[in-house]
PDB file of C-alpha atoms in Angstrom:
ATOM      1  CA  UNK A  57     -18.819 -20.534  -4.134  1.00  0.00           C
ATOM      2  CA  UNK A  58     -16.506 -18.007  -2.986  1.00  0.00           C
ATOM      3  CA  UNK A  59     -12.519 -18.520  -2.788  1.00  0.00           C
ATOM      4  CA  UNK A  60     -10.106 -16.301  -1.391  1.00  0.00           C
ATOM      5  CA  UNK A  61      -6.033 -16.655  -2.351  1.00  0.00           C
ATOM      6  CA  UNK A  62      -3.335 -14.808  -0.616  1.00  0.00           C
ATOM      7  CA  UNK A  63       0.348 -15.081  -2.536  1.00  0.00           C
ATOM      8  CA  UNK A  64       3.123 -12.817  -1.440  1.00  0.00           C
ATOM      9  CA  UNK A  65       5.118 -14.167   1.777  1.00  0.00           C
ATOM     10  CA  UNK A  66       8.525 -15.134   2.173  1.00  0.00           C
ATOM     11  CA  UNK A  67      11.273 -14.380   4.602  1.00  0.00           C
ATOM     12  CA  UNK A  68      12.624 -11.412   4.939  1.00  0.00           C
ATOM     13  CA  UNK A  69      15.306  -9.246   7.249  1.00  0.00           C
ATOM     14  CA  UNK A  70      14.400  -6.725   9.869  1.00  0.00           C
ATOM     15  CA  UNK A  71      13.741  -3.560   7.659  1.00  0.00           C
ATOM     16  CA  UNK A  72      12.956  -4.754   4.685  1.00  0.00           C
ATOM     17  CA  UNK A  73       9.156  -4.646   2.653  1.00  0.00           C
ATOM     18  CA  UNK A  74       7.053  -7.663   1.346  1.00  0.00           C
ATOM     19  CA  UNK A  75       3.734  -7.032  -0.564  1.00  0.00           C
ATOM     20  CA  UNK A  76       0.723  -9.726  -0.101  1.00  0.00           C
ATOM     21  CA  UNK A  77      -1.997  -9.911  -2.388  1.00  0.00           C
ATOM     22  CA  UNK A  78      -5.414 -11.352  -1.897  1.00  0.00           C
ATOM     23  CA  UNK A  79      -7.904 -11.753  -4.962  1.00  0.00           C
ATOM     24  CA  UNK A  80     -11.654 -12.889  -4.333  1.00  0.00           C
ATOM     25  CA  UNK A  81     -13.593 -15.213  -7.079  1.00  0.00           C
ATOM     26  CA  UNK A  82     -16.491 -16.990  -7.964  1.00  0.00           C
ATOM     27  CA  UNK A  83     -20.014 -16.010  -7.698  1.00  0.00           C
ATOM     28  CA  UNK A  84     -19.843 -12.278  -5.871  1.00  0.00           C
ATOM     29  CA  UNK A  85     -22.625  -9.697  -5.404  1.00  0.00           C
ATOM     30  CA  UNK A  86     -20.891  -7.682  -2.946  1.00  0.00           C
ATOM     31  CA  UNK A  87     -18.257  -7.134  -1.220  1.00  0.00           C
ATOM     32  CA  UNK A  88     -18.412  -4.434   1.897  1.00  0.00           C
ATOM     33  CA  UNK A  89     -15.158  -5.069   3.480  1.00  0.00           C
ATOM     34  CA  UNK A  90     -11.823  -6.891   3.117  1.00  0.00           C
ATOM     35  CA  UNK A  91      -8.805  -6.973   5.279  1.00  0.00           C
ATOM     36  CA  UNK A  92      -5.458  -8.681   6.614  1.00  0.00           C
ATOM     37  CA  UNK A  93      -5.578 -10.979   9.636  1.00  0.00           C
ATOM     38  CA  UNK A  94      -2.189 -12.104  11.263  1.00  0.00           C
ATOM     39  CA  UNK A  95      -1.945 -15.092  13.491  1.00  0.00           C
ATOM     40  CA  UNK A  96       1.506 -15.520  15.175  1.00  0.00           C
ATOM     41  CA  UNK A  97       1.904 -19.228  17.297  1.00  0.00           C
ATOM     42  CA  UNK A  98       0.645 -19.107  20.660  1.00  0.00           C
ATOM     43  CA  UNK A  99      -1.098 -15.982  20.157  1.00  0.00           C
ATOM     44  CA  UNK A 100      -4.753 -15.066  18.675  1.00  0.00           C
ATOM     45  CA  UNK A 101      -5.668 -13.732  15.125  1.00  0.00           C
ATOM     46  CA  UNK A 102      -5.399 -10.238  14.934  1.00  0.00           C
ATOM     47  CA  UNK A 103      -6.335  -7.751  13.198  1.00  0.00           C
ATOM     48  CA  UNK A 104      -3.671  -6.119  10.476  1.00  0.00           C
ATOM     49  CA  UNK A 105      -5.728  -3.401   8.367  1.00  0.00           C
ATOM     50  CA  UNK A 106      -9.634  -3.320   6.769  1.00  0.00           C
ATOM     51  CA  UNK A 107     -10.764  -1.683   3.978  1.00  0.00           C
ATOM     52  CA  UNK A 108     -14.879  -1.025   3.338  1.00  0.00           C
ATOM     53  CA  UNK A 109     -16.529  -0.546   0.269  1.00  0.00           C
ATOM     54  CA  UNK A 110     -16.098   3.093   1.258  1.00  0.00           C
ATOM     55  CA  UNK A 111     -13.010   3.610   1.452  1.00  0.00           C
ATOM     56  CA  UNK A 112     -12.436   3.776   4.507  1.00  0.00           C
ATOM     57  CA  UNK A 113      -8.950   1.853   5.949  1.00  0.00           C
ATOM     58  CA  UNK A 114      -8.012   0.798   9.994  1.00  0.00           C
ATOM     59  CA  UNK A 115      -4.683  -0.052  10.923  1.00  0.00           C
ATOM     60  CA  UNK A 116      -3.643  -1.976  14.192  1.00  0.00           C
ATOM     61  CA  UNK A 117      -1.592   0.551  15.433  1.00  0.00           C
ATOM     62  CA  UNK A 118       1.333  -1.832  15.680  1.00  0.00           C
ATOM     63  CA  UNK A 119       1.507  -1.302  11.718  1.00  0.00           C
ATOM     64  CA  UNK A 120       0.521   2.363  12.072  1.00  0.00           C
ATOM     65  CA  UNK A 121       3.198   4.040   9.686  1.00  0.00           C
ATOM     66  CA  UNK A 122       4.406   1.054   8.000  1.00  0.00           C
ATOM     67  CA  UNK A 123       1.533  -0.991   6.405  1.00  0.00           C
ATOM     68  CA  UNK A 124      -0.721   0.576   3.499  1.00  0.00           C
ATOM     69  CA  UNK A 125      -3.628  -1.607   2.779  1.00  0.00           C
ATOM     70  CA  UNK A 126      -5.018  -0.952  -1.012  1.00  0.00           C
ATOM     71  CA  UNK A 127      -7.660  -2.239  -2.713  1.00  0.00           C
ATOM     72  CA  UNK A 128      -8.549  -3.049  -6.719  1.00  0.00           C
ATOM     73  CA  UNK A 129     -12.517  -3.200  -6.933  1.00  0.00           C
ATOM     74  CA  UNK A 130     -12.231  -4.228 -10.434  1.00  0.00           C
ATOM     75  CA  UNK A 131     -10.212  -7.179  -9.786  1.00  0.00           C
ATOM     76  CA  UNK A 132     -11.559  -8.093  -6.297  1.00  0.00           C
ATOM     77  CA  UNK A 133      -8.408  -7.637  -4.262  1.00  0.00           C
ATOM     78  CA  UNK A 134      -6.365  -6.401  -1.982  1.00  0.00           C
ATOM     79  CA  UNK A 135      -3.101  -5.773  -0.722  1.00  0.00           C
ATOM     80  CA  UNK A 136      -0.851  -4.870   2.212  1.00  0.00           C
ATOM     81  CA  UNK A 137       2.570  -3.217   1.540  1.00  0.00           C
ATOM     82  CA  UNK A 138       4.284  -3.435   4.699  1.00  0.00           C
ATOM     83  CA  UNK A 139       7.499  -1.768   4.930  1.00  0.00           C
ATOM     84  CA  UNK A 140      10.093  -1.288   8.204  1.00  0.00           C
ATOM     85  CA  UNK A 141       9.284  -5.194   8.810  1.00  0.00           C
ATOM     86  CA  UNK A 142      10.205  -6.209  12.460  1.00  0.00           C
ATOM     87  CA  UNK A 143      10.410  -9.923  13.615  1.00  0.00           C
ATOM     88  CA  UNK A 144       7.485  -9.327  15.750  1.00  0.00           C
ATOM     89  CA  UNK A 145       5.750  -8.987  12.420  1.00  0.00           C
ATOM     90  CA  UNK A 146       6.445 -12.543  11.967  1.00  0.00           C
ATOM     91  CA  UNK A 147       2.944 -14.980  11.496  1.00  0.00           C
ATOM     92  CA  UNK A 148       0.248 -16.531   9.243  1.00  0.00           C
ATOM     93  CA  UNK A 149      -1.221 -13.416   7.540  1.00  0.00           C
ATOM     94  CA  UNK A 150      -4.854 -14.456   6.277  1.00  0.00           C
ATOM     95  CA  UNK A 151      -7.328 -12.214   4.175  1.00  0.00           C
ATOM     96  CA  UNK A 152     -10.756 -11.841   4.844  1.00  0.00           C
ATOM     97  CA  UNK A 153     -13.892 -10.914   3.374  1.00  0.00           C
ATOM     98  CA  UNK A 154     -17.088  -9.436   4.017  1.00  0.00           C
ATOM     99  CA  UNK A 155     -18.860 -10.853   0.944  1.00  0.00           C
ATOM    100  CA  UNK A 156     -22.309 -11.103  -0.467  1.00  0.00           C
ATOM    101  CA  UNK A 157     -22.451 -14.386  -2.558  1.00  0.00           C
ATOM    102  CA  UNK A 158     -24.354 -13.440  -6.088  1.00  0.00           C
ATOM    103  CA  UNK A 159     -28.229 -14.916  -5.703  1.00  0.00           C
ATOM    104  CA  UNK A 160     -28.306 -14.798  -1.583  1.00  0.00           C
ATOM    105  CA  UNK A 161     -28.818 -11.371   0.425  1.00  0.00           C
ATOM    106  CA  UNK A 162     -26.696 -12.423   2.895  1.00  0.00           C
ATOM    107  CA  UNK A 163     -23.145 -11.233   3.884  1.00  0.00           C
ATOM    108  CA  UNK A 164     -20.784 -13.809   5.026  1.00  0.00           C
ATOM    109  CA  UNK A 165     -16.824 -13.790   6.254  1.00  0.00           C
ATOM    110  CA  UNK A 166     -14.441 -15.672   3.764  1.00  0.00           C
ATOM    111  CA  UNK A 167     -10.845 -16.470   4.273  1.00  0.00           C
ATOM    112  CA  UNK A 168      -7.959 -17.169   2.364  1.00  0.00           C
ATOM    113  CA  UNK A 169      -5.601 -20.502   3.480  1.00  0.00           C
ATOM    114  CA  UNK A 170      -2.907 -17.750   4.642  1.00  0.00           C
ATOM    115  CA  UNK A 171       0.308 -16.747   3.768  1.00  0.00           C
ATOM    116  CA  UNK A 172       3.487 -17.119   5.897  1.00  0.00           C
ATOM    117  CA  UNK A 173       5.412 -13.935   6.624  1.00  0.00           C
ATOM    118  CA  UNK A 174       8.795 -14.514   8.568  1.00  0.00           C
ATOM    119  CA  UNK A 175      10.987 -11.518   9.473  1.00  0.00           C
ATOM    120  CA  UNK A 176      14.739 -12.830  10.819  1.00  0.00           C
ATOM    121  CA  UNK A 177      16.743  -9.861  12.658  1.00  0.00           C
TER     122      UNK A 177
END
């Protein structure tokens, strides 16, 4: 079992910042990736930022410049400080990740129930 919680949203004005946080639990091997996923109504999910076990981060570049997506190994998470918030930023944000469930050599895509973000001008 692997469970993935986001906590963070809220409603916010144009300009201001909001930090989300996503921890992973239960019975982990690996993780290779995790990310932010945004889904707005009437639109698809998109993608917000990824991190890999690397290191390596991707922005959409819609959040170029504004978003930093970190990650805490040690704890299983990650986070997305977004900054300069715009109402277009407004949606369901949703973690994700690329996990490797202890006992299985398989990697499978996990999600968290999402987190409302809502940015009023």
């Amino acid at each position: 079992q692997v469970q993935l919680v986001e906590s963070g949203g809220g409603l916010v004005q144009a300009g201001g910042s909001l930090r989300l946080s996503c921890a992973a639990s239960g019975s982990i091997f690996s993780i290779y990736a995790m990310g932010w996923y945004r889904q707005a109504p009437g639109k698809q999910r998109e993608l917000v930022a990824t991190t890999t076990s690397g290191g390596s981060t991707n922005y959409a570049d819609s959040v170029k410049g504004r978003f930093t997506i970190s990650r805490d190994n040690a704890k299983n998470a990650v986070y997305l400080q977004m900054n300069s918030l715009k109402p277009e930023d407004t949606a369901i944000y949703y973690c994700n990740g690329h996990i490797v469930q202890y006992g299985t050599g398989w990697a499978s895509d996990y999600w968290g129930q999402g987190t409302q973000v809502t940015v009023s001008s």
